[in-house]
Structures are given as C-alpha cells and as structure tokens.
mmCIF file of C-alpha atoms in Angstrom:
data_model
loop_
_atom_site.group_PDB
_atom_site.id
_atom_site.type_symbol
_atom_site.label_atom_id
_atom_site.label_comp_id
_atom_site.label_asym_id
_atom_site.label_seq_id
_atom_site.Cartn_x
_atom_site.Cartn_y
_atom_site.Cartn_z
ATOM 1 C CA MET V 1 -3.083 -5.438 24.784
ATOM 2 C CA ILE V 2 -3.164 -5.823 20.976
ATOM 3 C CA THR V 3 -0.021 -7.001 19.211
ATOM 4 C CA ILE V 4 0.374 -6.544 15.471
ATOM 5 C CA ASP V 5 3.521 -7.287 13.522
ATOM 6 C CA LEU V 6 4.540 -4.053 11.834
ATOM 7 C CA PRO V 7 7.426 -3.325 9.477
ATOM 8 C CA ASP V 8 10.468 -1.589 10.932
ATOM 9 C CA HIS V 9 9.479 1.827 9.615
ATOM 10 C CA MET V 10 6.230 1.574 11.596
ATOM 11 C CA SER V 11 7.937 0.910 14.939
ATOM 12 C CA HIS V 12 6.837 4.314 16.282
ATOM 13 C CA CYS V 13 3.195 3.834 15.305
ATOM 14 C CA HIS V 14 0.905 5.798 17.645
ATOM 15 C CA GLN V 15 -1.859 3.608 19.059
ATOM 16 C CA LEU V 16 -5.114 5.551 19.108
ATOM 17 C CA SER V 17 -7.905 3.157 20.101
ATOM 18 C CA LYS V 18 -8.868 -0.513 20.116
ATOM 19 C CA ASP V 19 -10.416 -0.481 16.622
ATOM 20 C CA LEU V 20 -7.999 2.030 15.076
ATOM 21 C CA PHE V 21 -4.808 0.331 16.201
ATOM 22 C CA CYS V 22 -2.400 3.033 15.211
ATOM 23 C CA CYS V 23 -1.371 5.713 12.729
ATOM 24 C CA ASN V 24 2.115 6.662 11.632
ATOM 25 C CA GLN V 25 3.933 8.783 9.084
ATOM 26 C CA ASP V 26 5.868 7.046 6.309
ATOM 27 C CA TYR V 27 8.355 8.741 4.021
ATOM 28 C CA GLU V 28 9.371 6.267 1.330
ATOM 29 C CA PRO V 29 8.240 4.772 -0.946
ATOM 30 C CA THR V 30 4.589 5.532 -0.076
ATOM 31 C CA ARG V 31 4.917 8.987 1.436
ATOM 32 C CA GLY V 32 1.939 9.840 3.615
ATOM 33 C CA THR V 33 0.050 8.756 6.752
ATOM 34 C CA HIS V 34 -0.811 5.095 7.354
ATOM 35 C CA CYS V 35 -3.578 3.932 9.715
ATOM 36 C CA TYR V 36 -4.078 0.289 10.705
ATOM 37 C CA PHE V 37 -7.504 -0.973 11.814
ATOM 38 C CA THR V 38 -8.416 -4.103 13.777
ATOM 39 C CA ASP V 39 -11.448 -6.362 14.043
ATOM 40 C CA ASP V 40 -11.714 -8.733 17.014
ATOM 41 C CA ASP V 41 -8.151 -7.809 17.954
ATOM 42 C CA LYS V 42 -6.830 -8.885 14.566
ATOM 43 C CA PRO V 43 -5.493 -6.759 11.663
ATOM 44 C CA ALA V 44 -8.403 -5.904 9.367
ATOM 45 C CA SER V 45 -7.584 -3.013 7.028
ATOM 46 C CA HIS V 46 -4.987 -0.394 6.156
ATOM 47 C CA LEU V 47 -5.784 3.209 5.222
ATOM 48 C CA VAL V 48 -3.177 5.322 3.374
ATOM 49 C CA ILE V 49 -3.494 9.092 3.059
ATOM 50 C CA ARG V 50 -1.024 10.252 0.420
ATOM 51 C CA SER V 51 1.105 13.397 0.721
ATOM 52 C CA LEU V 52 -0.252 14.315 4.182
ATOM 53 C CA GLN V 53 1.967 13.990 7.240
ATOM 54 C CA MET V 54 0.887 12.647 10.607
ATOM 55 C CA THR V 55 0.789 15.160 13.468
ATOM 56 C CA LYS V 56 0.433 14.605 17.211
ATOM 57 C CA PHE V 57 -3.209 15.696 17.218
ATOM 58 C CA TRP V 58 -6.015 13.142 17.245
ATOM 59 C CA GLN V 59 -9.185 12.539 19.207
ATOM 60 C CA ILE V 60 -11.628 9.682 19.794
ATOM 61 C CA LEU V 61 -15.288 10.739 19.716
ATOM 62 C CA SER V 62 -17.726 8.364 21.406
ATOM 63 C CA ASN V 63 -20.213 8.351 18.505
ATOM 64 C CA GLU V 64 -17.929 8.973 15.543
ATOM 65 C CA GLY V 65 -14.634 7.186 16.164
ATOM 66 C CA ALA V 66 -11.127 8.521 15.617
ATOM 67 C CA LEU V 67 -10.409 11.886 13.987
ATOM 68 C CA VAL V 68 -6.760 12.444 13.034
ATOM 69 C CA ILE V 69 -5.139 15.785 12.157
ATOM 70 C CA VAL V 70 -2.613 15.649 9.299
ATOM 71 C CA LYS V 71 -0.556 18.329 7.588
ATOM 72 C CA SER V 72 0.487 18.990 3.984
ATOM 73 C CA ARG V 73 3.966 20.075 2.882
ATOM 74 C CA SER V 74 2.646 23.599 2.391
ATOM 75 C CA GLY V 75 1.540 23.743 6.024
ATOM 76 C CA ASP V 76 -2.210 23.266 5.526
ATOM 77 C CA TYR V 77 -4.019 21.110 8.094
ATOM 78 C CA HIS V 78 -6.633 18.460 7.295
ATOM 79 C CA VAL V 79 -8.928 16.273 9.404
ATOM 80 C CA ILE V 80 -9.196 12.563 8.580
ATOM 81 C CA ASP V 81 -12.504 10.998 9.563
ATOM 82 C CA THR V 82 -11.223 7.427 9.868
ATOM 83 C CA ALA V 83 -14.709 5.913 10.086
ATOM 84 C CA SER V 84 -15.636 7.131 6.595
ATOM 85 C CA ALA V 85 -12.079 7.614 5.220
ATOM 86 C CA SER V 86 -13.017 11.227 4.421
ATOM 87 C CA ILE V 87 -10.605 14.182 4.439
ATOM 88 C CA PHE V 88 -11.615 17.738 5.394
ATOM 89 C CA GLU V 89 -9.359 20.768 4.885
ATOM 90 C CA VAL V 90 -9.039 23.284 7.733
ATOM 91 C CA LYS V 91 -9.260 26.696 6.067
ATOM 92 C CA ASN V 92 -6.649 28.497 8.145
ATOM 93 C CA SER V 93 -6.056 30.972 5.301
ATOM 94 C CA GLU V 94 -9.309 32.679 6.280
ATOM 95 C CA HIS V 95 -7.839 34.198 9.435
ATOM 96 C CA SER V 96 -4.967 36.656 9.814
ATOM 97 C CA SER V 97 -1.535 35.574 8.592
ATOM 98 C CA HIS V 98 0.046 36.355 11.988
ATOM 99 C CA VAL V 99 -2.127 33.706 13.685
ATOM 100 C CA VAL V 100 -0.190 30.398 13.810
ATOM 101 C CA PRO V 101 -2.054 27.125 14.592
ATOM 102 C CA LYS V 102 -0.594 25.185 17.517
ATOM 103 C CA SER V 103 -3.171 22.546 18.517
ATOM 104 C CA PHE V 104 -6.702 21.278 17.779
ATOM 105 C CA PHE V 105 -9.630 19.933 19.789
ATOM 106 C CA PHE V 106 -13.207 18.854 19.060
ATOM 107 C CA SER V 107 -14.700 20.594 22.069
ATOM 108 C CA MET V 108 -18.356 19.560 21.703
ATOM 109 C CA GLU V 109 -17.752 15.796 21.186
ATOM 110 C CA THR V 110 -18.790 16.073 17.540
ATOM 111 C CA SER V 111 -16.842 16.387 14.298
ATOM 112 C CA GLU V 112 -19.089 19.293 13.248
ATOM 113 C CA GLU V 113 -17.151 21.808 15.406
ATOM 114 C CA LEU V 114 -13.366 22.146 15.621
ATOM 115 C CA SER V 115 -11.493 24.400 18.064
ATOM 116 C CA GLU V 116 -7.993 25.579 17.170
ATOM 117 C CA LEU V 117 -5.441 26.912 19.640
ATOM 118 C CA ALA V 118 -3.337 29.459 17.754
ATOM 119 C CA ARG V 119 -0.477 31.733 18.687
ATOM 120 C CA SER V 120 -0.730 35.457 17.993
ATOM 121 C CA GLY V 121 2.509 37.126 19.037
ATOM 122 C CA GLU V 122 3.088 36.335 22.708
ATOM 123 C CA THR V 123 -0.526 35.300 23.391
ATOM 124 C CA TYR V 124 -2.873 32.445 22.532
ATOM 125 C CA VAL V 125 -6.249 32.728 20.831
ATOM 126 C CA ILE V 126 -8.883 30.035 20.268
ATOM 127 C CA CYS V 127 -10.523 29.957 16.834
ATOM 128 C CA GLN V 128 -13.746 28.107 16.071
ATOM 129 C CA PHE V 129 -14.343 26.188 12.832
ATOM 130 C CA LEU V 130 -17.527 24.588 11.502
ATOM 131 C CA LYS V 131 -17.674 21.745 8.982
ATOM 132 C CA ASP V 132 -19.411 22.630 5.696
ATOM 133 C CA ASN V 133 -20.847 20.426 2.940
ATOM 134 C CA ASN V 134 -17.765 20.727 0.734
ATOM 135 C CA GLN V 135 -15.289 18.855 2.958
ATOM 136 C CA HIS V 136 -13.906 21.991 4.599
ATOM 137 C CA TYR V 137 -13.739 23.443 8.103
ATOM 138 C CA ARG V 138 -14.378 27.198 7.943
ATOM 139 C CA LEU V 139 -13.932 29.917 10.542
ATOM 140 C CA ALA V 140 -17.030 30.854 12.532
ATOM 141 C CA GLY V 141 -17.589 33.506 15.178
ATOM 142 C CA ASP V 142 -18.444 32.694 18.788
ATOM 143 C CA GLU V 143 -21.546 33.862 20.679
ATOM 144 C CA LYS V 144 -19.932 37.298 21.054
ATOM 145 C CA GLY V 145 -19.156 37.577 17.350
ATOM 146 C CA SER V 146 -15.417 37.118 17.854
ATOM 147 C CA ILE V 147 -13.608 34.986 15.272
ATOM 148 C CA CYS V 148 -10.633 34.099 17.482
ATOM 149 C CA GLY V 149 -11.119 34.798 21.178
ATOM 150 C CA LYS V 150 -8.172 35.638 23.453
ATOM 151 C CA THR V 151 -7.228 33.392 26.336
ATOM 152 C CA ARG V 152 -5.367 34.182 29.563
ATOM 153 C CA ILE V 153 -3.052 31.211 29.037
ATOM 154 C CA LEU V 154 0.382 32.165 27.701
ATOM 155 C CA PRO V 155 2.848 30.229 25.510
ATOM 156 C CA ILE V 156 5.891 28.543 27.055
ATOM 157 C CA ASN V 157 8.675 28.883 24.536
ATOM 158 C CA ASP V 158 11.066 26.211 25.856
ATOM 159 C CA LEU V 159 8.490 23.396 25.643
ATOM 160 C CA GLY V 160 7.757 22.535 22.016
ATOM 161 C CA GLY V 161 4.727 20.216 22.327
ATOM 162 C CA VAL V 162 1.242 21.675 22.828
ATOM 163 C CA LYS V 163 -2.102 19.976 23.560
ATOM 164 C CA PHE V 164 -5.277 21.735 24.659
ATOM 165 C CA CYS V 165 -8.951 21.324 25.365
ATOM 166 C CA ALA V 166 -11.829 23.767 25.823
ATOM 167 C CA ASN V 167 -15.403 23.541 27.079
ATOM 168 C CA PRO V 168 -18.091 25.964 28.341
ATOM 169 C CA VAL V 169 -16.445 26.100 31.788
ATOM 170 C CA TYR V 170 -12.673 26.288 31.244
ATOM 171 C CA GLN V 171 -9.735 26.123 28.849
ATOM 172 C CA ALA V 172 -6.652 23.972 29.475
ATOM 173 C CA VAL V 173 -3.273 23.911 27.719
ATOM 174 C CA ILE V 174 -0.407 21.471 28.255
ATOM 175 C CA HIS V 175 3.092 22.352 27.064
ATOM 176 C CA TYR V 176 5.518 19.431 27.062
ATOM 177 C CA ASP V 177 8.882 18.282 25.729
ATOM 178 C CA LYS V 178 11.317 15.404 26.062
ATOM 179 C CA PHE V 179 14.910 15.912 27.172
ATOM 180 C CA VAL V 180 17.914 13.864 28.310
ATOM 181 C CA GLU V 181 19.917 14.706 31.440
ATOM 182 C CA GLN V 182 23.346 13.518 32.589
ATOM 183 C CA ASP V 183 21.918 10.243 33.905
ATOM 184 C CA ASP V 184 20.933 9.374 30.294
ATOM 185 C CA TYR V 185 17.274 8.968 31.195
ATOM 186 C CA ASN V 186 14.713 10.261 28.744
ATOM 187 C CA LYS V 187 12.541 12.655 30.698
ATOM 188 C CA LEU V 188 9.292 14.375 29.788
ATOM 189 C CA ARG V 189 8.481 17.712 31.373
ATOM 190 C CA TRP V 190 4.904 18.915 31.106
ATOM 191 C CA HIS V 191 3.258 22.106 32.294
ATOM 192 C CA LEU V 192 -0.536 22.380 32.622
ATOM 193 C CA GLN V 193 -2.366 25.717 32.644
ATOM 194 C CA VAL V 194 -6.105 26.054 33.304
ATOM 195 C CA SER V 195 -8.224 29.183 32.949
ATOM 196 C CA TYR V 196 -11.943 29.478 33.723
ATOM 197 C CA ASN V 197 -14.074 31.235 31.138
ATOM 198 C CA ASP V 198 -16.020 33.637 33.357
ATOM 199 C CA ASP V 199 -14.760 37.184 33.862
ATOM 200 C CA ASP V 200 -14.791 36.939 37.680
ATOM 201 C CA ASP V 201 -11.841 34.535 37.824
ATOM 202 C CA ALA V 202 -8.689 35.913 36.183
ATOM 203 C CA VAL V 203 -6.415 33.322 37.820
ATOM 204 C CA VAL V 204 -4.462 30.877 35.629
ATOM 205 C CA TYR V 205 -3.958 27.648 37.586
ATOM 206 C CA ARG V 206 -0.685 25.784 36.925
ATOM 207 C CA LEU V 207 0.894 22.371 37.518
ATOM 208 C CA GLU V 208 4.312 21.128 36.373
ATOM 209 C CA VAL V 209 5.506 17.496 36.382
ATOM 210 C CA THR V 210 8.643 15.684 35.158
ATOM 211 C CA GLU V 211 8.262 12.019 34.165
ATOM 212 C CA ILE V 212 11.355 9.765 33.989
ATOM 213 C CA ASP V 213 12.017 7.324 31.108
ATOM 214 C CA SER V 214 9.168 8.670 29.039
ATOM 215 C CA THR V 215 8.346 9.102 25.365
ATOM 216 C CA ASP V 216 6.754 12.242 23.963
ATOM 217 C CA GLN V 217 3.347 10.542 23.537
ATOM 218 C CA LEU V 218 0.909 12.536 25.654
ATOM 219 C CA GLY V 219 -2.872 12.776 25.624
ATOM 220 C CA ILE V 220 -5.348 14.937 27.504
ATOM 221 C CA ASN V 221 -9.003 14.376 28.440
ATOM 222 C CA CYS V 222 -11.033 17.211 29.975
ATOM 223 C CA GLU V 223 -14.021 16.473 32.209
ATOM 224 C CA PRO V 224 -16.173 18.973 34.156
ATOM 225 C CA THR V 225 -14.201 18.738 37.403
ATOM 226 C CA VAL V 226 -11.031 16.806 36.511
ATOM 227 C CA ILE V 227 -8.390 16.696 33.780
ATOM 228 C CA GLU V 228 -6.818 13.374 32.842
ATOM 229 C CA VAL V 229 -3.315 13.287 31.358
ATOM 230 C CA TYR V 230 -2.020 10.103 29.703
ATOM 231 C CA ILE V 231 1.695 9.508 29.119
ATOM 232 C CA VAL V 232 3.591 6.522 27.690
ATOM 233 C CA ALA V 233 6.639 5.821 29.895
ATOM 234 C CA ASN V 234 8.815 2.684 29.881
ATOM 235 C CA GLN V 235 6.165 0.780 27.860
ATOM 236 C CA VAL V 236 3.515 1.601 30.460
ATOM 237 C CA LEU V 237 0.549 3.933 30.081
ATOM 238 C CA ILE V 238 0.539 6.363 33.030
ATOM 239 C CA LYS V 239 -2.623 8.239 33.938
ATOM 240 C CA TYR V 240 -2.613 11.456 35.963
ATOM 241 C CA THR V 241 -5.920 12.719 37.370
ATOM 242 C CA ILE V 242 -5.843 16.446 38.175
ATOM 243 C CA PHE V 243 -8.715 17.635 40.358
ATOM 244 C CA LEU V 244 -9.699 21.167 39.370
ATOM 245 C CA PRO V 245 -10.251 24.015 41.880
ATOM 246 C CA ARG V 246 -13.990 24.108 41.181
ATOM 247 C CA GLU V 247 -16.156 21.106 41.942
ATOM 248 C CA ASP V 248 -19.432 22.620 40.711
ATOM 249 C CA ALA V 249 -19.991 21.693 37.037
ATOM 250 C CA THR V 250 -23.542 23.100 36.852
ATOM 251 C CA LEU V 251 -22.626 25.588 34.145
ATOM 252 C CA MET V 252 -21.312 22.881 31.829
ATOM 253 C CA SER V 253 -24.437 20.774 32.362
ATOM 254 C CA GLU V 254 -26.658 23.739 31.484
ATOM 255 C CA GLN V 255 -24.651 24.463 28.324
ATOM 256 C CA LYS V 256 -24.993 20.867 27.096
ATOM 257 C CA VAL V 257 -28.786 20.658 27.441
#
C-alpha cells in the first residue's frame, strides 16, 4: 500500500496503478485534472491537464502504462497518455449526432485502437477509433465496413455508471450505481451483461450483485474465459471473478496471432 499526503481537495483521488498513484479532478484555483506519479513508492512528479475534467474511464496497458479519459466543458473527450504526457482528442463529431458516448476501452491492449460504447436511442453500438499522427482518434470501420456496430446488450436506465470491454470473442457491459437504503449503508448495485460475437449465440448472459458499504469506484478486466470486477468497499479492494459460459478461447487466440 502506498501512502501519499494529499491536500483535502484530493481526498477522492482515484488510484490507478503503482507508478501512477492517482488522478483527480480539481475545480479551483487550478481547474483541470491532476495526476500524481511515484518512484520507489515515493511522490515523484505531478501532471496537470488544464480545462479537462477527470472521468471514470482509464486503463492500464502492459506496455504503455496508464491511459486516462478526460472531458472538456463542451463535452469533447480526450485521451491522456500519462507516459508521454500527450493528449489526443476523440473525434466524436465524425459520427451521427444521435450517438452518445457512454464508455471507452482499449480492446487490443494498445493505444493505437480505441473502442467506444455509445447509446443510440434504446440500443448500444460500439464504435472503433484509430489514432492518427495529429493527436486525434478518428472513426474507422470494422472488418464488415460498419462504422458503429450494433450490440445485443441493452442500456439499463436506472443505473448511471457504465463500464465495458470488447474482444474478438465477446462484449461485456457493467451498469452500476451507488444508493443508500434505510439502514444508512452505502450500497453499490452492479449488473453485468455479456454477449458473444458470433451469430449462432443470441443469448445475453446476465449477473447482478449488490455490495454493502461500497464506493462507486469499479473496474473491469476481460480475459478469454473469465471477467474480473474490482470494487472499493470499506477501504478494501474486492475482486469478483466471473467464469464465462464458454471455456474454449481458441477463437481469441487465433485472432491475436
């Protein structure tokens, strides 16, 4: 466990990894997103991204470090490459105005490709973006030529938080939200939906869990045959391992070669 003395306004700093201790949004007087780095478990540096607000979307890539999604006042999303302190704009204006971004995921374990879960009416679509040489992520079609492909997974309107992941085998979406009941405990309800990509399996698999005395900090990691869900509850990191219906991950292995 790493302990760093932070000012009061950083008390809700989201810890991302060992080297990138945490990131948090600050309002005044230095409005923007602050990220604190460590070296040998000691504070080392402080990165400030002006005028861009911290979101709940971030991902640690094994070869590239932490990538953090931030948002401007106008609603535009950007990707912060914390290793190089570079900022890339996600060009959402290139797709239809009725498509609303809800979550992001680097599905191929590289910063070159970004997947976006977006809501279109009462359905979800997944849009693919590729990084260009001008610090932008631009829309790109999939292998079928579709810009934003439909998914069988549906939105859940009464759960405000959304995280997702996608790979060559399946897509997974978690809806979650914190609430307080009469016993005054903070509770987190989360609902996982999984859909396989092939046309022969139209089933959407579901799991719902309620965690007592929990914050709204939730992370998801998608492996070929399991999904791992991480939740901060009562100052403890809880890990759920969900074993998927299919144990054969041959298709994913073939896609990665």
